[in-house]
mmCIF file of C-alpha atoms in Angstrom:
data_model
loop_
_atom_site.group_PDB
_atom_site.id
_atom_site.type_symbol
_atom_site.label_atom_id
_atom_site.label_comp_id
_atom_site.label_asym_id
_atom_site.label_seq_id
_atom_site.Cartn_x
_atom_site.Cartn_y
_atom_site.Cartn_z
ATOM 1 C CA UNK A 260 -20.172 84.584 17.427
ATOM 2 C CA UNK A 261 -19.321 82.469 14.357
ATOM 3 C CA UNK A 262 -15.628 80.886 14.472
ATOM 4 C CA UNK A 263 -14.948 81.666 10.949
ATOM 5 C CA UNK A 264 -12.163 80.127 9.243
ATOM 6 C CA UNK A 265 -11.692 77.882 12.559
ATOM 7 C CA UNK A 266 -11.802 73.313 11.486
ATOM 8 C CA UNK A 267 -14.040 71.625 12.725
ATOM 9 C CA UNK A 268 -12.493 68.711 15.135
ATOM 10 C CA UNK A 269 -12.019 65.470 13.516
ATOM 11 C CA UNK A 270 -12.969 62.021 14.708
ATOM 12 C CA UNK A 271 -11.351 58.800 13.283
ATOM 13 C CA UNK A 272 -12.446 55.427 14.375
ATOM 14 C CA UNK A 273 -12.786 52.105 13.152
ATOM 15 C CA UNK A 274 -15.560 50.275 12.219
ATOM 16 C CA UNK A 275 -17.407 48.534 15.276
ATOM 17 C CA UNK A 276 -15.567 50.473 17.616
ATOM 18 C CA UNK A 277 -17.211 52.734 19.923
ATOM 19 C CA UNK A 278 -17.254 56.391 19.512
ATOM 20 C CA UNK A 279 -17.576 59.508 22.086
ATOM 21 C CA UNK A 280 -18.070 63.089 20.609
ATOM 22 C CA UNK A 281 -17.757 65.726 22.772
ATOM 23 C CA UNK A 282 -19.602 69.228 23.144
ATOM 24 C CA UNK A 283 -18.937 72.028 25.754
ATOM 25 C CA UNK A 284 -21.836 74.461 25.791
ATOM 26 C CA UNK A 285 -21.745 77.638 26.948
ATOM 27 C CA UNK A 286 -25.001 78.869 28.828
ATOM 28 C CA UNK A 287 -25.529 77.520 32.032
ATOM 29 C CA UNK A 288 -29.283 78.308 31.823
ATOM 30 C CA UNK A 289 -29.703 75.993 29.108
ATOM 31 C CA UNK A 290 -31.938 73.190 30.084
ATOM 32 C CA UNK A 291 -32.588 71.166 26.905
ATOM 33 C CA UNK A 292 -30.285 69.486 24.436
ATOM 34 C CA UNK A 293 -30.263 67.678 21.180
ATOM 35 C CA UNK A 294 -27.435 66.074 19.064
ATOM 36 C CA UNK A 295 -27.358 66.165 15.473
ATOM 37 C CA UNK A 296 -26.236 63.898 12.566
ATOM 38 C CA UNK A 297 -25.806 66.025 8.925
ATOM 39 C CA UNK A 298 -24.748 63.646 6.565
ATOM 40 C CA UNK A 299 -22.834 65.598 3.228
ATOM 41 C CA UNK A 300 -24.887 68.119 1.102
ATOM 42 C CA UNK A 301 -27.931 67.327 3.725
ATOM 43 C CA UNK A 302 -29.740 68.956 6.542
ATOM 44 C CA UNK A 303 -29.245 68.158 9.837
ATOM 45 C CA UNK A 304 -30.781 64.557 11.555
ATOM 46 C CA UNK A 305 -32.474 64.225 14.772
ATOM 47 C CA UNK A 306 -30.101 62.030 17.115
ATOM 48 C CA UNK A 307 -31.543 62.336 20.798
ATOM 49 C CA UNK A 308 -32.035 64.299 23.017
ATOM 50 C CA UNK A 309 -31.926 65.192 27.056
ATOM 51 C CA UNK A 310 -33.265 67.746 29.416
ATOM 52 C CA UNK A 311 -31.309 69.247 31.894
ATOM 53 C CA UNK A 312 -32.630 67.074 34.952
ATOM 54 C CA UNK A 313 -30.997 64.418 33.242
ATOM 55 C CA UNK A 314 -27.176 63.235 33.541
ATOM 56 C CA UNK A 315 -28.024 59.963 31.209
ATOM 57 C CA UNK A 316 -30.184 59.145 28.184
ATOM 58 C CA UNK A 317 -29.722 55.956 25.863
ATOM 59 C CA UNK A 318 -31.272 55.505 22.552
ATOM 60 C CA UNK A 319 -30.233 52.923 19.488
ATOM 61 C CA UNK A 320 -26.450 52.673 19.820
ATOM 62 C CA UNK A 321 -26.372 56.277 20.975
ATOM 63 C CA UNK A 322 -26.199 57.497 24.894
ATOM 64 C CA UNK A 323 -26.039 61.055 25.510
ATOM 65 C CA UNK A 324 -24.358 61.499 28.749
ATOM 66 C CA UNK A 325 -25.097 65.511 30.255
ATOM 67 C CA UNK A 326 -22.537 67.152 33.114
ATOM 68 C CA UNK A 327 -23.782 70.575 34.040
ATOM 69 C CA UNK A 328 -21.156 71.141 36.336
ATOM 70 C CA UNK A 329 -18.254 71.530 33.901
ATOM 71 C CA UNK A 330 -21.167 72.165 31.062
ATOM 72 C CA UNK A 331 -20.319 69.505 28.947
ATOM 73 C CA UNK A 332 -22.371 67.101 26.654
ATOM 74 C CA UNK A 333 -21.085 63.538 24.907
ATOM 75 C CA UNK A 334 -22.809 60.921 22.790
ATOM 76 C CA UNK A 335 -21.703 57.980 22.643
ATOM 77 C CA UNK A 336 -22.092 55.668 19.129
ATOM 78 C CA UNK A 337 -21.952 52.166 19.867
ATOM 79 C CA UNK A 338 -20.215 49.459 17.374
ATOM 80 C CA UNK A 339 -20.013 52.319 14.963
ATOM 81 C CA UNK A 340 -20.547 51.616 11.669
ATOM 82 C CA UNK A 341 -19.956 53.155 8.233
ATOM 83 C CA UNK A 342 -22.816 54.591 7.752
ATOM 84 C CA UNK A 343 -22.054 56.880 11.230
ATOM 85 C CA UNK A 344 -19.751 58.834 9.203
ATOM 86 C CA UNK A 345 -20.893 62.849 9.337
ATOM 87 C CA UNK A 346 -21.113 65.411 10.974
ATOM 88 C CA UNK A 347 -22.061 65.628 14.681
ATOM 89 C CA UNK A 348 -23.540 68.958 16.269
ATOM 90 C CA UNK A 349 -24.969 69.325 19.359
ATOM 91 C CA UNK A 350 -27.141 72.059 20.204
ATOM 92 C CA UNK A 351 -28.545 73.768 23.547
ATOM 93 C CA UNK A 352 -31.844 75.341 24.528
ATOM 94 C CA UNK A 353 -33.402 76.600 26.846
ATOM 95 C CA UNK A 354 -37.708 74.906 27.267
ATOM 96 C CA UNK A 355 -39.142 77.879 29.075
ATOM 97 C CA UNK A 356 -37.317 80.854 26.978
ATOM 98 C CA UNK A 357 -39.497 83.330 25.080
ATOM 99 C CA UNK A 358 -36.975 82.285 22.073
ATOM 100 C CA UNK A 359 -39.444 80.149 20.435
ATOM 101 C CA UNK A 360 -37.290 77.218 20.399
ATOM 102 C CA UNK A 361 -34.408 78.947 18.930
ATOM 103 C CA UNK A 362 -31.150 76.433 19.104
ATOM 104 C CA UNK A 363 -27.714 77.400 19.388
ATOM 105 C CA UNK A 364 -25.545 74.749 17.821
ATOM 106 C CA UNK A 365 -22.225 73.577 18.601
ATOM 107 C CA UNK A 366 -18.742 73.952 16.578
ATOM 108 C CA UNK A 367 -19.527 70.152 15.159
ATOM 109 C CA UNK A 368 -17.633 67.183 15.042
ATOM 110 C CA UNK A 369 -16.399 65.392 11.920
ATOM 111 C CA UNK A 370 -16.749 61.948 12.667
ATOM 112 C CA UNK A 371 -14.698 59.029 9.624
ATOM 113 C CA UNK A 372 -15.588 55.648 10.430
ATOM 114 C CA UNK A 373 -13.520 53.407 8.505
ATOM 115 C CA UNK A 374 -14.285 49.598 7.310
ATOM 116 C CA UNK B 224 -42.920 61.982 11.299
ATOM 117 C CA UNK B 225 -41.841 65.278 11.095
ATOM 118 C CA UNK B 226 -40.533 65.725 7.987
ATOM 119 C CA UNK B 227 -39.688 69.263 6.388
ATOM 120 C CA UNK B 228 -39.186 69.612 2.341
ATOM 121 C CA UNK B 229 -36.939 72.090 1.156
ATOM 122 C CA UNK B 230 -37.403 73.411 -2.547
ATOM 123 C CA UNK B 231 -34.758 73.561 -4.728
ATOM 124 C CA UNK B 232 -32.229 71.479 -3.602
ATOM 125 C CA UNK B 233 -29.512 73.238 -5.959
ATOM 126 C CA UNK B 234 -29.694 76.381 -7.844
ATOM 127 C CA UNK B 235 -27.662 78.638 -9.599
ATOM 128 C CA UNK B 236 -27.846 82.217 -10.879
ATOM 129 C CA UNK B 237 -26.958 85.244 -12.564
ATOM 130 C CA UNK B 238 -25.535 87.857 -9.945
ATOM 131 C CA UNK B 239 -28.506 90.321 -9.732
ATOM 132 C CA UNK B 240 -31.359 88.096 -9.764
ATOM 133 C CA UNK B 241 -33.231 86.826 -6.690
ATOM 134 C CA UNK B 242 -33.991 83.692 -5.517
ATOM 135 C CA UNK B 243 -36.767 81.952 -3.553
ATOM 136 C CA UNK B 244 -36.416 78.975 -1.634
ATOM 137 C CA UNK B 245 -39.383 77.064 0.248
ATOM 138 C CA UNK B 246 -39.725 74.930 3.070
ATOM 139 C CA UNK B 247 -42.610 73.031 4.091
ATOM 140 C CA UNK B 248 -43.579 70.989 6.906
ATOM 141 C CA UNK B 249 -45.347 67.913 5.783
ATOM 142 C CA UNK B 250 -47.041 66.171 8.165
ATOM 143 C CA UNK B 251 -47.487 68.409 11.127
ATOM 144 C CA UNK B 252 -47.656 72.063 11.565
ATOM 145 C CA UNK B 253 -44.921 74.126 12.245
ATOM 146 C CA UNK B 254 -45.041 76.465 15.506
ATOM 147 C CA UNK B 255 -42.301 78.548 13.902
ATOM 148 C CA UNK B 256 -39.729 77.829 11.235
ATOM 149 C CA UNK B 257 -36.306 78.888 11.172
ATOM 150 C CA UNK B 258 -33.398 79.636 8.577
ATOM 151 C CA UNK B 259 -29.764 78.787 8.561
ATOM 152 C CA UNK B 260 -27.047 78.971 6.177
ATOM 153 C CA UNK B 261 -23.965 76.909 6.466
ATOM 154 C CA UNK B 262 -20.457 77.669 5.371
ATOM 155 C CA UNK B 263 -18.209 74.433 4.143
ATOM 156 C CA UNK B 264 -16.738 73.150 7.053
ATOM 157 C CA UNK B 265 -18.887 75.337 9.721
ATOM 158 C CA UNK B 266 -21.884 75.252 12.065
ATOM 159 C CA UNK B 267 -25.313 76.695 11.232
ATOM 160 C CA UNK B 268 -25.742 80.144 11.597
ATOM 161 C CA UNK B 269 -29.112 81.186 12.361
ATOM 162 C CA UNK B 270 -30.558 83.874 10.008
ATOM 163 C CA UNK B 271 -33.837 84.588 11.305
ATOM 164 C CA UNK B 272 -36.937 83.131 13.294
ATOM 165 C CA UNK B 273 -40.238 83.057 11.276
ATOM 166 C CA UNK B 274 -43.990 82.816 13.002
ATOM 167 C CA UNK B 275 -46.688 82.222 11.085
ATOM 168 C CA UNK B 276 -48.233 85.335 10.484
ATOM 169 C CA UNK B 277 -46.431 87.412 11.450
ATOM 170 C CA UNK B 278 -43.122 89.287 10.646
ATOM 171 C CA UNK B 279 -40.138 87.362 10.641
ATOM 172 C CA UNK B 280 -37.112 87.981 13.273
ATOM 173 C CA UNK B 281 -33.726 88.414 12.398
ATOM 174 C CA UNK B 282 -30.297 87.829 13.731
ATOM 175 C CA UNK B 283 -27.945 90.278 14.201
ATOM 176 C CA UNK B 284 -25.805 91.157 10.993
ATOM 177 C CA UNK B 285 -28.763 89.515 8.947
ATOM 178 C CA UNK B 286 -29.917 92.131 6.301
ATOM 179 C CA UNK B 287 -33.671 91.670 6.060
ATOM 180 C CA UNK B 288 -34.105 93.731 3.026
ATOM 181 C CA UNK B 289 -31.518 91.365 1.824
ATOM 182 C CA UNK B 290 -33.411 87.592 2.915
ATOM 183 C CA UNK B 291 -36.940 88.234 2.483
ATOM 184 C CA UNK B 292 -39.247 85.750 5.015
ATOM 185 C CA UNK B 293 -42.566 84.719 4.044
ATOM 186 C CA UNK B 294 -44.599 82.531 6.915
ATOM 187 C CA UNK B 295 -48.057 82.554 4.873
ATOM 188 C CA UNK B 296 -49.349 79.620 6.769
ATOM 189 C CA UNK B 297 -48.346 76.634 9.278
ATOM 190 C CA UNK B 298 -46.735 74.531 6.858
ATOM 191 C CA UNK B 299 -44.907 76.798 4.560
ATOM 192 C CA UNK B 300 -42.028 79.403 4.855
ATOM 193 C CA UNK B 301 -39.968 81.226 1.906
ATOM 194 C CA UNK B 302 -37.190 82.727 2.415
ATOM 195 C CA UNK B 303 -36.248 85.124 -0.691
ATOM 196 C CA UNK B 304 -32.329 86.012 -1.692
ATOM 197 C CA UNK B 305 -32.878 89.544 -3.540
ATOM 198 C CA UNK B 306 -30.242 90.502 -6.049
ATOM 199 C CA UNK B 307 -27.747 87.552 -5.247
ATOM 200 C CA UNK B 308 -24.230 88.292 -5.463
ATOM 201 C CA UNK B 309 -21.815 85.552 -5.264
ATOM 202 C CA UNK B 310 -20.694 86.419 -2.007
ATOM 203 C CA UNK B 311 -24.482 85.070 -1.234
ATOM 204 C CA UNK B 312 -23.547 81.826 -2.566
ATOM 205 C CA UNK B 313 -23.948 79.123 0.252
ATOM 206 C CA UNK B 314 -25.878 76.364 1.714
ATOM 207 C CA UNK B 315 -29.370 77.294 2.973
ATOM 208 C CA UNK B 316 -31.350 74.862 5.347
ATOM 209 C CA UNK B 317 -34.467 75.472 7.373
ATOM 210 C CA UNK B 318 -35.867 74.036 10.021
ATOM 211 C CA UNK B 319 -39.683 73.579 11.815
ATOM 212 C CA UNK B 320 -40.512 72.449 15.453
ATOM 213 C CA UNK B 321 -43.848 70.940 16.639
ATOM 214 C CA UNK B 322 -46.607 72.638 18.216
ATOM 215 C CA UNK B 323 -46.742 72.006 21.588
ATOM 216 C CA UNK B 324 -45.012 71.835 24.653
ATOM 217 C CA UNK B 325 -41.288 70.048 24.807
ATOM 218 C CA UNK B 326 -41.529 69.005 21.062
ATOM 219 C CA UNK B 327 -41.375 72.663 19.750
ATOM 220 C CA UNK B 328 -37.971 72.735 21.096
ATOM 221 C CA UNK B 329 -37.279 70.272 18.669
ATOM 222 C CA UNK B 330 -36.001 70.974 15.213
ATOM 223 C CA UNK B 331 -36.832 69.029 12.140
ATOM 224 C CA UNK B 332 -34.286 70.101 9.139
ATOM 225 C CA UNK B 333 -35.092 70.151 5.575
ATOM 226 C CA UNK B 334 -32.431 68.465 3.602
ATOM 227 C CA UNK B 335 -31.332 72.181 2.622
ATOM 228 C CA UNK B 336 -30.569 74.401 -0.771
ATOM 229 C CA UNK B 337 -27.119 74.719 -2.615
ATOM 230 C CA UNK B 338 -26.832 78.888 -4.028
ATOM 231 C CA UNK B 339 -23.986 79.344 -6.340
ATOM 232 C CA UNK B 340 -24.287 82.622 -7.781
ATOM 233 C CA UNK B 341 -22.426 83.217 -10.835
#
């Protein structure tokens, strides 16, 4: 259900340090997963993703790391910068569901990157 | 690629009215579009699932006399706020994923819709 009322975790780094956000999902059937950038007063951004028969994934200055055993997801920011500074949600699905795609997102993770 | 406009960006009105927000995938078509609304500080919370023709589905709790769903074609969805009351006021955002096989499990987000009603 939602966690109303509950704030979100916070994040503080400086810049060109690296960063590691953290997500705990909570079905074990999920087999797909996708992180998510929202910027203020915007919609969500595609990050990356990984399917489940996957432990590691790198993109741009982002790695997605994936441990179904404890069901637990990270992404990693490289040399963050600025410009990093959001809102991180990851989100879980499952490929062959008859949920047409639906996602089910994560608390989020306010990430500050300061200069 | 994949990029999904959301129409207006902010708007405000009289408690009673009704509002209609669209979203449309630009340059693709949309398997199936879906609506959230976001409370400050919080996650999305799905509102409902919406096929192209046919009838939308909605979440639990989600009144769907209350947020009307229009999926007229492959590129456009409404979704319709009927008589707004300020405890409606929040931030709406939908999304659209890809035709075809692992890229419909993607999500493309439309920058998403301020609703303060007064």
């Amino acid at each position: 259900g939602e966690s109303v009322g509950l704030h979100l975790p916070t994040l503080s780094v400086q810049e060109g340090d690296n960063s590691i956000i953290n997500c705990a999902y909570s079905n074990s059937a999920s087999d797909y997963f996708i992180w998510y950038k929202q910027e203020s007063g915007k919609g969500p951004q595609f990050i990356i993703d990984i399917r489940s028969n996957m432990d590691k994934r790198q993109g741009q200055r982002v790695t997605v790391l994936l441990n179904k055993t404890v069901k637990h997801l990270s992404l990693q920011i490289a040399a963050t910068q600025p410009g990093d500074s959001a809102v991180y949600f990851c989100a879980e699905n499952m490929i062959g569901g008859t949920s047409y795609g639906k996602l089910t997102f994560g608390q989020g993770t306010i990430l500050t990157v300061h200069p | 690629g994949a990029v999904v406009s959301q129409h207006p960006s902010w708007v405000i009105c009289k408690s009673g009215t009704s509002v209609k927000i669209e979203c449309r995938s630009l340059d693709f078509q949309a398997t199936t579009m879906f609506w959230y609304r976001q409370f400050p500080k919080q996650s999305l919370m799905l509102m409902a699932t919406s096929n192209e023709g046919s009838k939308a589905t909605y979440e639990q709790g989600v009144e769907k006399d209350k947020f009307l769903i229009n999926h007229a074609s492959l590129t456009l969805s409404t979704l319709t706020v009927t008589s707004a009351h300020p405890e409606d006021s929040s931030f709406y955002i939908c999304s659209a994923s890809l035709r075809g096989s692992i890229a419909k499990n993607i999500q493309y987000f439309g920058a998403g819709t301020r609703l303060s009603v007064l």
